[in-house]
PDB file of N, CA, C and O in Angstrom:
ATOM      1  N   UNK A   1       9.807 -11.988  13.680  1.00  0.00           N
ATOM      2  CA  UNK A   1       8.849 -11.696  12.593  1.00  0.00           C
ATOM      3  C   UNK A   1       9.598 -11.632  11.262  1.00  0.00           C
ATOM      4  O   UNK A   1      10.533 -10.874  11.117  1.00  0.00           O
ATOM      5  N   UNK A   2       9.178 -12.442  10.322  1.00  0.00           N
ATOM      6  CA  UNK A   2       9.884 -12.453   9.045  1.00  0.00           C
ATOM      7  C   UNK A   2       9.347 -11.355   8.141  1.00  0.00           C
ATOM      8  O   UNK A   2       8.163 -11.023   8.191  1.00  0.00           O
ATOM      9  N   UNK A   3      10.223 -10.808   7.338  1.00  0.00           N
ATOM     10  CA  UNK A   3       9.810  -9.731   6.442  1.00  0.00           C
ATOM     11  C   UNK A   3       9.223 -10.282   5.141  1.00  0.00           C
ATOM     12  O   UNK A   3       8.674  -9.545   4.351  1.00  0.00           O
ATOM     13  N   UNK A   4       9.333 -11.579   4.936  1.00  0.00           N
ATOM     14  CA  UNK A   4       8.938 -12.142   3.650  1.00  0.00           C
ATOM     15  C   UNK A   4       7.453 -11.986   3.373  1.00  0.00           C
ATOM     16  O   UNK A   4       7.032 -11.962   2.226  1.00  0.00           O
ATOM     17  N   UNK A   5       6.633 -11.902   4.432  1.00  0.00           N
ATOM     18  CA  UNK A   5       5.196 -11.785   4.202  1.00  0.00           C
ATOM     19  C   UNK A   5       4.747 -10.333   4.117  1.00  0.00           C
ATOM     20  O   UNK A   5       3.555 -10.061   4.029  1.00  0.00           O
ATOM     21  N   UNK A   6       5.682  -9.397   4.147  1.00  0.00           N
ATOM     22  CA  UNK A   6       5.316  -7.987   4.073  1.00  0.00           C
ATOM     23  C   UNK A   6       5.251  -7.538   2.623  1.00  0.00           C
ATOM     24  O   UNK A   6       6.027  -7.980   1.788  1.00  0.00           O
ATOM     25  N   UNK A   7       4.313  -6.647   2.355  1.00  0.00           N
ATOM     26  CA  UNK A   7       4.155  -6.096   1.015  1.00  0.00           C
ATOM     27  C   UNK A   7       4.841  -4.738   0.990  1.00  0.00           C
ATOM     28  O   UNK A   7       4.492  -3.847   1.767  1.00  0.00           O
ATOM     29  N   UNK A   8       5.831  -4.591   0.123  1.00  0.00           N
ATOM     30  CA  UNK A   8       6.533  -3.311  -0.005  1.00  0.00           C
ATOM     31  C   UNK A   8       5.694  -2.410  -0.906  1.00  0.00           C
ATOM     32  O   UNK A   8       5.576  -2.660  -2.105  1.00  0.00           O
ATOM     33  N   UNK A   9       5.116  -1.369  -0.301  1.00  0.00           N
ATOM     34  CA  UNK A   9       4.179  -0.531  -1.065  1.00  0.00           C
ATOM     35  C   UNK A   9       4.868   0.328  -2.117  1.00  0.00           C
ATOM     36  O   UNK A   9       4.198   0.891  -2.977  1.00  0.00           O
ATOM     37  N   UNK A  10       6.199   0.399  -2.091  1.00  0.00           N
ATOM     38  CA  UNK A  10       6.921   1.119  -3.141  1.00  0.00           C
ATOM     39  C   UNK A  10       7.257   0.220  -4.331  1.00  0.00           C
ATOM     40  O   UNK A  10       7.559   0.720  -5.404  1.00  0.00           O
ATOM     41  N   UNK A  11       7.224  -1.091  -4.139  1.00  0.00           N
ATOM     42  CA  UNK A  11       7.704  -2.010  -5.175  1.00  0.00           C
ATOM     43  C   UNK A  11       6.686  -3.057  -5.593  1.00  0.00           C
ATOM     44  O   UNK A  11       6.845  -3.673  -6.645  1.00  0.00           O
ATOM     45  N   UNK A  12       5.674  -3.287  -4.788  1.00  0.00           N
ATOM     46  CA  UNK A  12       4.766  -4.420  -5.026  1.00  0.00           C
ATOM     47  C   UNK A  12       4.012  -4.283  -6.338  1.00  0.00           C
ATOM     48  O   UNK A  12       3.637  -3.189  -6.747  1.00  0.00           O
ATOM     49  N   UNK A  13       3.789  -5.416  -6.974  1.00  0.00           N
ATOM     50  CA  UNK A  13       2.958  -5.451  -8.182  1.00  0.00           C
ATOM     51  C   UNK A  13       1.496  -5.268  -7.785  1.00  0.00           C
ATOM     52  O   UNK A  13       1.138  -5.390  -6.610  1.00  0.00           O
ATOM     53  N   UNK A  14       0.660  -5.018  -8.777  1.00  0.00           N
ATOM     54  CA  UNK A  14      -0.779  -4.897  -8.525  1.00  0.00           C
ATOM     55  C   UNK A  14      -1.294  -6.164  -7.831  1.00  0.00           C
ATOM     56  O   UNK A  14      -2.049  -6.083  -6.863  1.00  0.00           O
ATOM     57  N   UNK A  15      -0.853  -7.325  -8.312  1.00  0.00           N
ATOM     58  CA  UNK A  15      -1.300  -8.598  -7.734  1.00  0.00           C
ATOM     59  C   UNK A  15      -0.881  -8.721  -6.270  1.00  0.00           C
ATOM     60  O   UNK A  15      -1.653  -9.187  -5.438  1.00  0.00           O
ATOM     61  N   UNK A  16       0.349  -8.294  -5.972  1.00  0.00           N
ATOM     62  CA  UNK A  16       0.821  -8.361  -4.581  1.00  0.00           C
ATOM     63  C   UNK A  16       0.005  -7.420  -3.697  1.00  0.00           C
ATOM     64  O   UNK A  16      -0.362  -7.772  -2.577  1.00  0.00           O
ATOM     65  N   UNK A  17      -0.264  -6.217  -4.206  1.00  0.00           N
ATOM     66  CA  UNK A  17      -1.058  -5.261  -3.423  1.00  0.00           C
ATOM     67  C   UNK A  17      -2.456  -5.808  -3.155  1.00  0.00           C
ATOM     68  O   UNK A  17      -3.017  -5.602  -2.084  1.00  0.00           O
ATOM     69  N   UNK A  18      -2.994  -6.545  -4.113  1.00  0.00           N
ATOM     70  CA  UNK A  18      -4.344  -7.075  -3.975  1.00  0.00           C
ATOM     71  C   UNK A  18      -4.427  -8.215  -2.960  1.00  0.00           C
ATOM     72  O   UNK A  18      -5.524  -8.630  -2.592  1.00  0.00           O
ATOM     73  N   UNK A  19      -3.279  -8.697  -2.470  1.00  0.00           N
ATOM     74  CA  UNK A  19      -3.331  -9.715  -1.421  1.00  0.00           C
ATOM     75  C   UNK A  19      -3.663  -9.073  -0.077  1.00  0.00           C
ATOM     76  O   UNK A  19      -3.994  -9.772   0.883  1.00  0.00           O
ATOM     77  N   UNK A  20      -3.594  -7.755   0.013  1.00  0.00           N
ATOM     78  CA  UNK A  20      -3.903  -7.052   1.261  1.00  0.00           C
ATOM     79  C   UNK A  20      -5.410  -6.989   1.463  1.00  0.00           C
ATOM     80  O   UNK A  20      -6.164  -6.775   0.513  1.00  0.00           O
ATOM     81  N   UNK A  21      -5.831  -7.152   2.698  1.00  0.00           N
ATOM     82  CA  UNK A  21      -7.249  -7.098   3.033  1.00  0.00           C
ATOM     83  C   UNK A  21      -7.848  -5.750   2.649  1.00  0.00           C
ATOM     84  O   UNK A  21      -7.330  -4.704   3.035  1.00  0.00           O
ATOM     85  N   UNK A  22      -8.904  -5.758   1.855  1.00  0.00           N
ATOM     86  CA  UNK A  22      -9.565  -4.506   1.500  1.00  0.00           C
ATOM     87  C   UNK A  22      -8.979  -3.778   0.301  1.00  0.00           C
ATOM     88  O   UNK A  22      -9.476  -2.736  -0.081  1.00  0.00           O
ATOM     89  N   UNK A  23      -7.909  -4.321  -0.271  1.00  0.00           N
ATOM     90  CA  UNK A  23      -7.313  -3.692  -1.458  1.00  0.00           C
ATOM     91  C   UNK A  23      -7.722  -4.505  -2.686  1.00  0.00           C
ATOM     92  O   UNK A  23      -7.275  -5.634  -2.868  1.00  0.00           O
ATOM     93  N   UNK A  24      -8.580  -3.910  -3.493  1.00  0.00           N
ATOM     94  CA  UNK A  24      -8.980  -4.541  -4.741  1.00  0.00           C
ATOM     95  C   UNK A  24      -8.190  -3.955  -5.893  1.00  0.00           C
ATOM     96  O   UNK A  24      -7.249  -3.185  -5.697  1.00  0.00           O
ATOM     97  N   UNK A  25      -8.609  -4.289  -7.095  1.00  0.00           N
ATOM     98  CA  UNK A  25      -7.869  -3.855  -8.273  1.00  0.00           C
ATOM     99  C   UNK A  25      -7.775  -2.338  -8.384  1.00  0.00           C
ATOM    100  O   UNK A  25      -6.715  -1.794  -8.668  1.00  0.00           O
ATOM    101  N   UNK A  26      -8.883  -1.638  -8.134  1.00  0.00           N
ATOM    102  CA  UNK A  26      -8.878  -0.175  -8.278  1.00  0.00           C
ATOM    103  C   UNK A  26      -7.924   0.485  -7.284  1.00  0.00           C
ATOM    104  O   UNK A  26      -7.141   1.357  -7.652  1.00  0.00           O
ATOM    105  N   UNK A  27      -7.998   0.088  -6.010  1.00  0.00           N
ATOM    106  CA  UNK A  27      -7.113   0.690  -5.009  1.00  0.00           C
ATOM    107  C   UNK A  27      -5.662   0.340  -5.299  1.00  0.00           C
ATOM    108  O   UNK A  27      -4.771   1.164  -5.097  1.00  0.00           O
ATOM    109  N   UNK A  28      -5.423  -0.882  -5.768  1.00  0.00           N
ATOM    110  CA  UNK A  28      -4.046  -1.281  -6.113  1.00  0.00           C
ATOM    111  C   UNK A  28      -3.517  -0.368  -7.228  1.00  0.00           C
ATOM    112  O   UNK A  28      -2.385   0.107  -7.161  1.00  0.00           O
ATOM    113  N   UNK A  29      -4.358  -0.097  -8.223  1.00  0.00           N
ATOM    114  CA  UNK A  29      -3.941   0.805  -9.309  1.00  0.00           C
ATOM    115  C   UNK A  29      -3.681   2.210  -8.766  1.00  0.00           C
ATOM    116  O   UNK A  29      -2.742   2.878  -9.194  1.00  0.00           O
ATOM    117  N   UNK A  30      -4.529   2.660  -7.833  1.00  0.00           N
ATOM    118  CA  UNK A  30      -4.349   3.998  -7.248  1.00  0.00           C
ATOM    119  C   UNK A  30      -3.026   4.082  -6.503  1.00  0.00           C
ATOM    120  O   UNK A  30      -2.336   5.108  -6.564  1.00  0.00           O
ATOM    121  N   UNK A  31      -2.666   3.023  -5.778  1.00  0.00           N
ATOM    122  CA  UNK A  31      -1.397   2.991  -5.036  1.00  0.00           C
ATOM    123  C   UNK A  31      -0.230   3.093  -6.025  1.00  0.00           C
ATOM    124  O   UNK A  31       0.710   3.870  -5.826  1.00  0.00           O
ATOM    125  N   UNK A  32      -0.307   2.339  -7.109  1.00  0.00           N
ATOM    126  CA  UNK A  32       0.770   2.340  -8.105  1.00  0.00           C
ATOM    127  C   UNK A  32       0.870   3.709  -8.778  1.00  0.00           C
ATOM    128  O   UNK A  32       1.972   4.242  -8.957  1.00  0.00           O
ATOM    129  N   UNK A  33      -0.278   4.305  -9.106  1.00  0.00           N
ATOM    130  CA  UNK A  33      -0.264   5.640  -9.708  1.00  0.00           C
ATOM    131  C   UNK A  33       0.357   6.659  -8.767  1.00  0.00           C
ATOM    132  O   UNK A  33       1.161   7.491  -9.173  1.00  0.00           O
ATOM    133  N   UNK A  34      -0.029   6.596  -7.500  1.00  0.00           N
ATOM    134  CA  UNK A  34       0.499   7.538  -6.509  1.00  0.00           C
ATOM    135  C   UNK A  34       2.013   7.427  -6.428  1.00  0.00           C
ATOM    136  O   UNK A  34       2.725   8.423  -6.444  1.00  0.00           O
ATOM    137  N   UNK A  35       2.514   6.210  -6.351  1.00  0.00           N
ATOM    138  CA  UNK A  35       3.958   6.042  -6.137  1.00  0.00           C
ATOM    139  C   UNK A  35       4.782   6.348  -7.374  1.00  0.00           C
ATOM    140  O   UNK A  35       6.000   6.471  -7.281  1.00  0.00           O
ATOM    141  N   UNK A  36       4.134   6.468  -8.531  1.00  0.00           N
ATOM    142  CA  UNK A  36       4.881   6.899  -9.710  1.00  0.00           C
ATOM    143  C   UNK A  36       5.259   8.372  -9.590  1.00  0.00           C
ATOM    144  O   UNK A  36       6.200   8.823 -10.218  1.00  0.00           O
ATOM    145  N   UNK A  37       4.516   9.114  -8.765  1.00  0.00           N
ATOM    146  CA  UNK A  37       4.824  10.530  -8.541  1.00  0.00           C
ATOM    147  C   UNK A  37       5.559  10.751  -7.228  1.00  0.00           C
ATOM    148  O   UNK A  37       6.415  11.615  -7.118  1.00  0.00           O
ATOM    149  N   UNK A  38       5.186   9.992  -6.217  1.00  0.00           N
ATOM    150  CA  UNK A  38       5.696  10.178  -4.854  1.00  0.00           C
ATOM    151  C   UNK A  38       6.164   8.845  -4.303  1.00  0.00           C
ATOM    152  O   UNK A  38       5.455   7.851  -4.441  1.00  0.00           O
ATOM    153  N   UNK A  39       7.305   8.841  -3.627  1.00  0.00           N
ATOM    154  CA  UNK A  39       7.734   7.621  -2.934  1.00  0.00           C
ATOM    155  C   UNK A  39       7.053   7.581  -1.572  1.00  0.00           C
ATOM    156  O   UNK A  39       6.935   8.598  -0.907  1.00  0.00           O
ATOM    157  N   UNK A  40       6.599   6.408  -1.178  1.00  0.00           N
ATOM    158  CA  UNK A  40       6.084   6.254   0.187  1.00  0.00           C
ATOM    159  C   UNK A  40       7.282   6.238   1.122  1.00  0.00           C
ATOM    160  O   UNK A  40       8.146   5.368   1.016  1.00  0.00           O
ATOM    161  N   UNK A  41       7.352   7.200   2.042  1.00  0.00           N
ATOM    162  CA  UNK A  41       8.481   7.252   2.978  1.00  0.00           C
ATOM    163  C   UNK A  41       8.175   6.439   4.226  1.00  0.00           C
ATOM    164  O   UNK A  41       9.068   5.866   4.838  1.00  0.00           O
ATOM    165  N   UNK A  42       6.918   6.412   4.632  1.00  0.00           N
ATOM    166  CA  UNK A  42       6.501   5.585   5.764  1.00  0.00           C
ATOM    167  C   UNK A  42       5.252   4.835   5.331  1.00  0.00           C
ATOM    168  O   UNK A  42       4.573   5.252   4.381  1.00  0.00           O
ATOM    169  N   UNK A  43       4.927   3.756   6.040  1.00  0.00           N
ATOM    170  CA  UNK A  43       3.739   3.004   5.633  1.00  0.00           C
ATOM    171  C   UNK A  43       2.468   3.833   5.781  1.00  0.00           C
ATOM    172  O   UNK A  43       1.522   3.644   5.033  1.00  0.00           O
ATOM    173  N   UNK A  44       2.442   4.775   6.729  1.00  0.00           N
ATOM    174  CA  UNK A  44       1.218   5.571   6.889  1.00  0.00           C
ATOM    175  C   UNK A  44       0.975   6.508   5.710  1.00  0.00           C
ATOM    176  O   UNK A  44      -0.147   6.992   5.528  1.00  0.00           O
ATOM    177  N   UNK A  45       2.002   6.729   4.880  1.00  0.00           N
ATOM    178  CA  UNK A  45       1.809   7.543   3.665  1.00  0.00           C
ATOM    179  C   UNK A  45       0.774   6.917   2.733  1.00  0.00           C
ATOM    180  O   UNK A  45       0.228   7.604   1.884  1.00  0.00           O
ATOM    181  N   UNK A  46       0.496   5.633   2.903  1.00  0.00           N
ATOM    182  CA  UNK A  46      -0.494   4.988   2.034  1.00  0.00           C
ATOM    183  C   UNK A  46      -1.873   5.642   2.217  1.00  0.00           C
ATOM    184  O   UNK A  46      -2.707   5.586   1.327  1.00  0.00           O
ATOM    185  N   UNK A  47      -2.069   6.303   3.348  1.00  0.00           N
ATOM    186  CA  UNK A  47      -3.356   6.977   3.577  1.00  0.00           C
ATOM    187  C   UNK A  47      -3.514   8.225   2.709  1.00  0.00           C
ATOM    188  O   UNK A  47      -4.600   8.784   2.641  1.00  0.00           O
ATOM    189  N   UNK A  48      -2.444   8.655   2.033  1.00  0.00           N
ATOM    190  CA  UNK A  48      -2.555   9.779   1.102  1.00  0.00           C
ATOM    191  C   UNK A  48      -3.206   9.345  -0.210  1.00  0.00           C
ATOM    192  O   UNK A  48      -3.591  10.183  -1.023  1.00  0.00           O
ATOM    193  N   UNK A  49      -3.287   8.039  -0.424  1.00  0.00           N
ATOM    194  CA  UNK A  49      -3.920   7.509  -1.634  1.00  0.00           C
ATOM    195  C   UNK A  49      -5.434   7.570  -1.443  1.00  0.00           C
ATOM    196  O   UNK A  49      -5.939   7.173  -0.394  1.00  0.00           O
ATOM    197  N   UNK A  50      -6.141   8.055  -2.468  1.00  0.00           N
ATOM    198  CA  UNK A  50      -7.587   8.199  -2.307  1.00  0.00           C
ATOM    199  C   UNK A  50      -8.240   6.846  -2.030  1.00  0.00           C
ATOM    200  O   UNK A  50      -7.850   5.826  -2.589  1.00  0.00           O
ATOM    201  N   UNK A  51      -9.190   6.864  -1.118  1.00  0.00           N
ATOM    202  CA  UNK A  51      -9.899   5.635  -0.783  1.00  0.00           C
ATOM    203  C   UNK A  51      -9.251   4.814   0.318  1.00  0.00           C
ATOM    204  O   UNK A  51      -9.794   3.796   0.726  1.00  0.00           O
ATOM    205  N   UNK A  52      -8.095   5.242   0.792  1.00  0.00           N
ATOM    206  CA  UNK A  52      -7.456   4.501   1.890  1.00  0.00           C
ATOM    207  C   UNK A  52      -7.441   5.383   3.125  1.00  0.00           C
ATOM    208  O   UNK A  52      -6.711   6.360   3.199  1.00  0.00           O
ATOM    209  N   UNK A  53      -8.294   5.029   4.043  1.00  0.00           N
ATOM    210  CA  UNK A  53      -8.423   5.802   5.271  1.00  0.00           C
ATOM    211  C   UNK A  53      -7.835   5.058   6.448  1.00  0.00           C
ATOM    212  O   UNK A  53      -7.218   4.001   6.305  1.00  0.00           O
ATOM    213  N   UNK A  54      -8.071   5.632   7.620  1.00  0.00           N
ATOM    214  CA  UNK A  54      -7.468   5.085   8.826  1.00  0.00           C
ATOM    215  C   UNK A  54      -7.938   3.666   9.142  1.00  0.00           C
ATOM    216  O   UNK A  54      -7.146   2.822   9.546  1.00  0.00           O
ATOM    217  N   UNK A  55      -9.224   3.382   8.926  1.00  0.00           N
ATOM    218  CA  UNK A  55      -9.715   2.051   9.300  1.00  0.00           C
ATOM    219  C   UNK A  55      -9.096   0.975   8.412  1.00  0.00           C
ATOM    220  O   UNK A  55      -8.704  -0.091   8.897  1.00  0.00           O
ATOM    221  N   UNK A  56      -8.965   1.266   7.111  1.00  0.00           N
ATOM    222  CA  UNK A  56      -8.312   0.299   6.222  1.00  0.00           C
ATOM    223  C   UNK A  56      -6.834   0.180   6.575  1.00  0.00           C
ATOM    224  O   UNK A  56      -6.291  -0.921   6.638  1.00  0.00           O
ATOM    225  N   UNK A  57      -6.194   1.305   6.849  1.00  0.00           N
ATOM    226  CA  UNK A  57      -4.779   1.285   7.238  1.00  0.00           C
ATOM    227  C   UNK A  57      -4.572   0.413   8.471  1.00  0.00           C
ATOM    228  O   UNK A  57      -3.647  -0.400   8.526  1.00  0.00           O
ATOM    229  N   UNK A  58      -5.459   0.538   9.456  1.00  0.00           N
ATOM    230  CA  UNK A  58      -5.352  -0.269  10.675  1.00  0.00           C
ATOM    231  C   UNK A  58      -5.398  -1.750  10.339  1.00  0.00           C
ATOM    232  O   UNK A  58      -4.719  -2.558  10.963  1.00  0.00           O
ATOM    233  N   UNK A  59      -6.222  -2.129   9.348  1.00  0.00           N
ATOM    234  CA  UNK A  59      -6.356  -3.528   8.958  1.00  0.00           C
ATOM    235  C   UNK A  59      -5.106  -4.068   8.285  1.00  0.00           C
ATOM    236  O   UNK A  59      -4.779  -5.247   8.437  1.00  0.00           O
ATOM    237  N   UNK A  60      -4.417  -3.230   7.510  1.00  0.00           N
ATOM    238  CA  UNK A  60      -3.322  -3.737   6.675  1.00  0.00           C
ATOM    239  C   UNK A  60      -1.923  -3.334   7.132  1.00  0.00           C
ATOM    240  O   UNK A  60      -0.940  -3.864   6.630  1.00  0.00           O
ATOM    241  N   UNK A  61      -1.832  -2.431   8.115  1.00  0.00           N
ATOM    242  CA  UNK A  61      -0.515  -1.869   8.441  1.00  0.00           C
ATOM    243  C   UNK A  61       0.527  -2.908   8.854  1.00  0.00           C
ATOM    244  O   UNK A  61       1.707  -2.731   8.585  1.00  0.00           O
ATOM    245  N   UNK A  62       0.083  -3.999   9.466  1.00  0.00           N
ATOM    246  CA  UNK A  62       1.061  -5.024   9.895  1.00  0.00           C
ATOM    247  C   UNK A  62       1.602  -5.834   8.733  1.00  0.00           C
ATOM    248  O   UNK A  62       2.523  -6.639   8.908  1.00  0.00           O
ATOM    249  N   UNK A  63       1.047  -5.646   7.561  1.00  0.00           N
ATOM    250  CA  UNK A  63       1.507  -6.372   6.370  1.00  0.00           C
ATOM    251  C   UNK A  63       2.300  -5.480   5.418  1.00  0.00           C
ATOM    252  O   UNK A  63       2.663  -5.909   4.332  1.00  0.00           O
ATOM    253  N   UNK A  64       2.542  -4.228   5.823  1.00  0.00           N
ATOM    254  CA  UNK A  64       3.179  -3.266   4.921  1.00  0.00           C
ATOM    255  C   UNK A  64       4.620  -2.993   5.309  1.00  0.00           C
ATOM    256  O   UNK A  64       4.979  -3.028   6.480  1.00  0.00           O
ATOM    257  N   UNK A  65       5.421  -2.668   4.295  1.00  0.00           N
ATOM    258  CA  UNK A  65       6.765  -2.168   4.526  1.00  0.00           C
ATOM    259  C   UNK A  65       7.083  -1.177   3.395  1.00  0.00           C
ATOM    260  O   UNK A  65       6.360  -1.129   2.412  1.00  0.00           O
ATOM    261  N   UNK A  66       8.141  -0.372   3.583  1.00  0.00           N
ATOM    262  CA  UNK A  66       8.547   0.553   2.524  1.00  0.00           C
ATOM    263  C   UNK A  66       9.996   0.305   2.134  1.00  0.00           C
ATOM    264  O   UNK A  66      10.757  -0.225   2.901  1.00  0.00           O
TER     265      UNK A  66
END
């Protein structure tokens, strides 16, 4: 499995985040705002961002890295 197709949730641009299923502009901005205060230590930390719950996480988790 190549890492090149993974989105690093600590570093990705808004545009890169928006390539994830179910992540639109608003959620991408929320992810960026969150990480300006807190580093994502594991990919499941993305569920601490408002609007990202378990079902969305299940859809995108295979595309995430930290």
